Coordinates of C-alpha atoms in Angstrom, one line a residue:
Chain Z
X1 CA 0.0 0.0 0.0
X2 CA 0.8 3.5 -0.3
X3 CA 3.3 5.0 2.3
X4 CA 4.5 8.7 2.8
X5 CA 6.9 10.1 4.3
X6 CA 7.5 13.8 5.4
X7 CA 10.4 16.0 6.6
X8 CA 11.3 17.6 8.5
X9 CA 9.0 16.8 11.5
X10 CA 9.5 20.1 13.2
X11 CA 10.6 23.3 11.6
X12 CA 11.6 26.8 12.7
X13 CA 11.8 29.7 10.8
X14 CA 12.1 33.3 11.1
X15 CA 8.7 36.0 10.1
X16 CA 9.4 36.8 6.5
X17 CA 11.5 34.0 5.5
X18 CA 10.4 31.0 3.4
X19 CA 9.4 27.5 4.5
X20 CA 9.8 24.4 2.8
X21 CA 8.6 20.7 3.5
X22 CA 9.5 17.8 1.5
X23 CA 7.1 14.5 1.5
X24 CA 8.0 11.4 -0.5
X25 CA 5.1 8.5 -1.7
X26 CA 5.7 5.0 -2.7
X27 CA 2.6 4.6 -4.9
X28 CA 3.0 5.1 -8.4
X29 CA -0.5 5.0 -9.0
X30 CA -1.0 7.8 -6.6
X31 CA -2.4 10.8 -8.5
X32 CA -3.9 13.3 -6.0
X33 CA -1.5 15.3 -3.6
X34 CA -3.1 17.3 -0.8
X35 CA -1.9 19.3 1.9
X36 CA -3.4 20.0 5.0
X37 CA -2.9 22.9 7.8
X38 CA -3.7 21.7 11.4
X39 CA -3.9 23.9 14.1
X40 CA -4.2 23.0 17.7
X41 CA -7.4 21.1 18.6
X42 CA -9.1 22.3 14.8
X43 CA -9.5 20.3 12.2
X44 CA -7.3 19.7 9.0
X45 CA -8.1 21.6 6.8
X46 CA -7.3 21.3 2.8
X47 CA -4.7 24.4 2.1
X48 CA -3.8 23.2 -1.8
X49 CA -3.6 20.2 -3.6
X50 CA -2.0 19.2 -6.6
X51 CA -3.0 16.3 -9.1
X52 CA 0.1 14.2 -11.2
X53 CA -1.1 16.2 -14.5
X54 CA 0.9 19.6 -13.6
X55 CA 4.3 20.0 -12.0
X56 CA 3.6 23.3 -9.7
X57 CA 0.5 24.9 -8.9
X58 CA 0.7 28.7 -6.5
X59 CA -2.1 30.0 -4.6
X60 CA -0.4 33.4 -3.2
X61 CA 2.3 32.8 -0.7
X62 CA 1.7 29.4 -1.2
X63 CA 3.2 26.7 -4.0
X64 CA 3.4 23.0 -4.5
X65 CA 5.9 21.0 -6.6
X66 CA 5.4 17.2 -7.8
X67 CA 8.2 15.3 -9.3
X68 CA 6.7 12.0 -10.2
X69 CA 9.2 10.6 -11.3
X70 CA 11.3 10.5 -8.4
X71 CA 7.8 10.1 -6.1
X72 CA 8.8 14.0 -4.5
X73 CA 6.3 16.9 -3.6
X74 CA 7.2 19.5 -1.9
X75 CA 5.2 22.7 -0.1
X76 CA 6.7 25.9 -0.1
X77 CA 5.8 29.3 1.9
X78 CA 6.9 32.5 1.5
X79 CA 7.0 35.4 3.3
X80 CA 6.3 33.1 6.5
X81 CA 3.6 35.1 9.2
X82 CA 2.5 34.5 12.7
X83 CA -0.9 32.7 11.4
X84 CA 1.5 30.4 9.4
X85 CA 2.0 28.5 13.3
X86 CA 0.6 25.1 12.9
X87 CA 1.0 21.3 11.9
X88 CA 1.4 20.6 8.0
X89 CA 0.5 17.2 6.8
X90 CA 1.3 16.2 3.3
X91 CA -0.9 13.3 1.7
X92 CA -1.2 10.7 -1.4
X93 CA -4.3 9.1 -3.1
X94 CA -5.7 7.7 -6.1
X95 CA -8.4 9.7 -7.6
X96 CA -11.3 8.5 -5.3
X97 CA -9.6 6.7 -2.8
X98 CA -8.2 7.1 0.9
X99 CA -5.8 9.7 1.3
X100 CA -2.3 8.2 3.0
X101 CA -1.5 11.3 5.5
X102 CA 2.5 11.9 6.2
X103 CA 3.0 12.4 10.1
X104 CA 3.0 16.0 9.9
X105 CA 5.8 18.9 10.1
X106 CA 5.2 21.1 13.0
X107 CA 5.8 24.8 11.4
X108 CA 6.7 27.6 14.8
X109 CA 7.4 30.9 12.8
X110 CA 9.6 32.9 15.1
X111 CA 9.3 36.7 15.9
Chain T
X1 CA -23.1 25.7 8.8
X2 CA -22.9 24.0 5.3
X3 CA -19.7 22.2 6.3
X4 CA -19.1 18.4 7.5
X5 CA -20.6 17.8 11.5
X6 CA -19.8 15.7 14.1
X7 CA -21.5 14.5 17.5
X8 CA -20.3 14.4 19.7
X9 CA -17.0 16.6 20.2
X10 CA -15.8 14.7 23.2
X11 CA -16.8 11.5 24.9
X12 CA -15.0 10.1 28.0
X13 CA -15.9 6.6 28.3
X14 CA -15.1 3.6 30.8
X15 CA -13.2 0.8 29.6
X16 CA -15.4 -2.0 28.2
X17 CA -18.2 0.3 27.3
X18 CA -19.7 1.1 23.7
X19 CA -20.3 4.3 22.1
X20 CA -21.0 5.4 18.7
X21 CA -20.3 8.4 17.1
X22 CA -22.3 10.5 14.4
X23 CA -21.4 12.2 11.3
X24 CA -23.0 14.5 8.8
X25 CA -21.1 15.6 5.7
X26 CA -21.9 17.9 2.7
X27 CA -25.2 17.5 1.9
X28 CA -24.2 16.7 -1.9
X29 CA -20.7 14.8 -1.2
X30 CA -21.5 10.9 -2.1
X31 CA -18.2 9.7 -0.7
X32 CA -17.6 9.8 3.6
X33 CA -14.3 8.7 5.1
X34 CA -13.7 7.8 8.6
X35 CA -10.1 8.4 9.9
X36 CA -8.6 8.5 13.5
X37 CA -5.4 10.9 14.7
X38 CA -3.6 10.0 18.1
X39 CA -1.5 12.8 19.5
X40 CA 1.3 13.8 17.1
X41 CA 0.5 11.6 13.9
X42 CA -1.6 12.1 11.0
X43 CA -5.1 11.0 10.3
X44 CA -4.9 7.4 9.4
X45 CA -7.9 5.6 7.0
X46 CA -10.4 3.6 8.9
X47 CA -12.7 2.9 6.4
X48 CA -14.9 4.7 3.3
X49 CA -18.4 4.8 1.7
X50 CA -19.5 5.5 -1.5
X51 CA -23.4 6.7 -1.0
X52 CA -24.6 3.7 1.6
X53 CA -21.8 0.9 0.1
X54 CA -18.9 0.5 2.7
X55 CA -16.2 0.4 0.0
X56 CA -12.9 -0.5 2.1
X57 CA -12.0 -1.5 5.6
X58 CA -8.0 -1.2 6.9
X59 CA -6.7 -3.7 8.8
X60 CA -6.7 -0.9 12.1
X61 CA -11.0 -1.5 12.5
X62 CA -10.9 -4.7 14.7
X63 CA -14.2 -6.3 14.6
X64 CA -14.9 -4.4 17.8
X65 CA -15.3 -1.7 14.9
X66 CA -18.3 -0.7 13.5
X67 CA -19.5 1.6 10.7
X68 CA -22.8 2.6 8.7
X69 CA -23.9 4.6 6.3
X70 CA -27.7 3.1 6.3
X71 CA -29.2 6.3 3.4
X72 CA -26.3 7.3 1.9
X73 CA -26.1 10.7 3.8
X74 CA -24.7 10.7 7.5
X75 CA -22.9 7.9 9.1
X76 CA -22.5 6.1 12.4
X77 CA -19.0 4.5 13.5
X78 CA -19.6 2.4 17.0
X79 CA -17.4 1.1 19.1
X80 CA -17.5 -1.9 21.1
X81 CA -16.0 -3.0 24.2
X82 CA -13.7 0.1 24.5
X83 CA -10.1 0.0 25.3
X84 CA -8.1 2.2 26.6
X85 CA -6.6 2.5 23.3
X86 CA -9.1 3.6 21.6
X87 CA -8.3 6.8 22.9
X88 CA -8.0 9.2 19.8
X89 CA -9.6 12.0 17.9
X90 CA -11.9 10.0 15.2
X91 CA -12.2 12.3 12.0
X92 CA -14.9 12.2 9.6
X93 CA -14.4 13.5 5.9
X94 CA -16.9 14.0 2.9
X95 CA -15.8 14.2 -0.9
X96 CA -17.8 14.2 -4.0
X97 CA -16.5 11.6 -6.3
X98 CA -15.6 13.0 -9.6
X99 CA -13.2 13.0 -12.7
X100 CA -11.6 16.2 -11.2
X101 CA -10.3 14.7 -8.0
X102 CA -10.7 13.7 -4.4
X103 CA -10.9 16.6 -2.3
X104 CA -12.1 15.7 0.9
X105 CA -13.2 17.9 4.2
X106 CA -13.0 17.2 7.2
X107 CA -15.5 17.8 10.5
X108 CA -13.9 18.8 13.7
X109 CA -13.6 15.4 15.1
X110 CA -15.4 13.5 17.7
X111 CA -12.5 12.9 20.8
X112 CA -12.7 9.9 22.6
X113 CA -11.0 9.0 25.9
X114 CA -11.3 6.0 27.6
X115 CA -10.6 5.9 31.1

């Protein structure tokens, strides 16, 4: 089955600087790659995704990168502020099925 | 609130007990997830309906585990004869099924202690 795995597991970074979080899947057949923001005791919640047809995709400070052929995604946030605080998880699926969740990167953006 | 509900937020429970938790999703998503998160992991798959057909099961839902999804719009996940660890945040999550993708939301998570 699918298996993904995500690094660092805790990252510090100064406000204003960029972040960047590197995940790795083991499915080939995987085709959906979604990222979620978790803060404490809230939900996940779906920040961007990216599907295996397009290699980047940017929504303002925020961009995704998929290399499929070496099974690599990647999130990237620039210009890093206070609200950015909070557990990332990276995830895999085939279209329609279960999403595989990484164990999460733990973002602190410093003062 | 349009989004995906669940009831109830917290439940302490005594070892050996049952309880069962609800979830409503979207109102048009077809597709409902169940998923539980300990402290400091990510949500891992329980199991998955399509409309009222249970589609997959992992391997983590003992037979203690329990889920429904009688009409196709909110489901049920019971637990039987609790143990202590069970203890966990159980997630629900709705998608509709489509050519475009798989983009699921998520409630806010019904969490479970057992004492």
């Amino acid at each position: 089955g699918e298996n993904v795995e995500q690094h660092p597991s805790t990252l510090s970074v100064q406000e204003g600087d960029s972040a960047v979080i590197k995940c790795t899947y083991s499915d080939s057949a995987s085709n959906y790659f979604p990222w979620y923001k978790q803060e404490l005791g809230k939900r996940p919640q779906l920040i961007i995704d990216i599907r295996s047809n397009v290699g980047e995709k940017k929504d303002q400070r925020i961009a995704v990168t998929l290399n499929k052929t070496a099974k690599h995604f990647s999130l990237h946030i620039t210009e890093t502020q206070p609200e950015d605080s909070a557990v990332y998880f990276c995830a895999a699926s085939r279209r329609d099925d279960k999403i595989i969740f990484g164990k999460g990167t733990r973002l602190h953006i410093l003062p | 609130d349009t989004g995906v509900s669940q009831n109830p937020r917290h439940k302490i429970t005594k070892r050996g007990q049952n309880v069962t938790f609800r979830c409503d999703p979207i109102s048009e998503h077809n597709r409902l997830y169940w998923y539980r998160q300990t402290l400091g992991q990510g949500p891992e798959f329980l199991t998955y309906f399509q409309n009222e057909a249970q589609l997959e099961k992992s391997r983590l839902l003992s037979d203690r585990f329990s889920a429904e999804r009688p009409k196709g719009s909110f489901s049920t996940l019971e637990i039987q004869r609790t143990e202590q660890g069970d203890s966990a945040m159980y997630l629900c999550a709705s998608s509709l099924a489509s050519l475009a993708g798989n983009e699921q939301y998520f409630g806010p998570g019904t969490r479970l202690t057992v004492t």
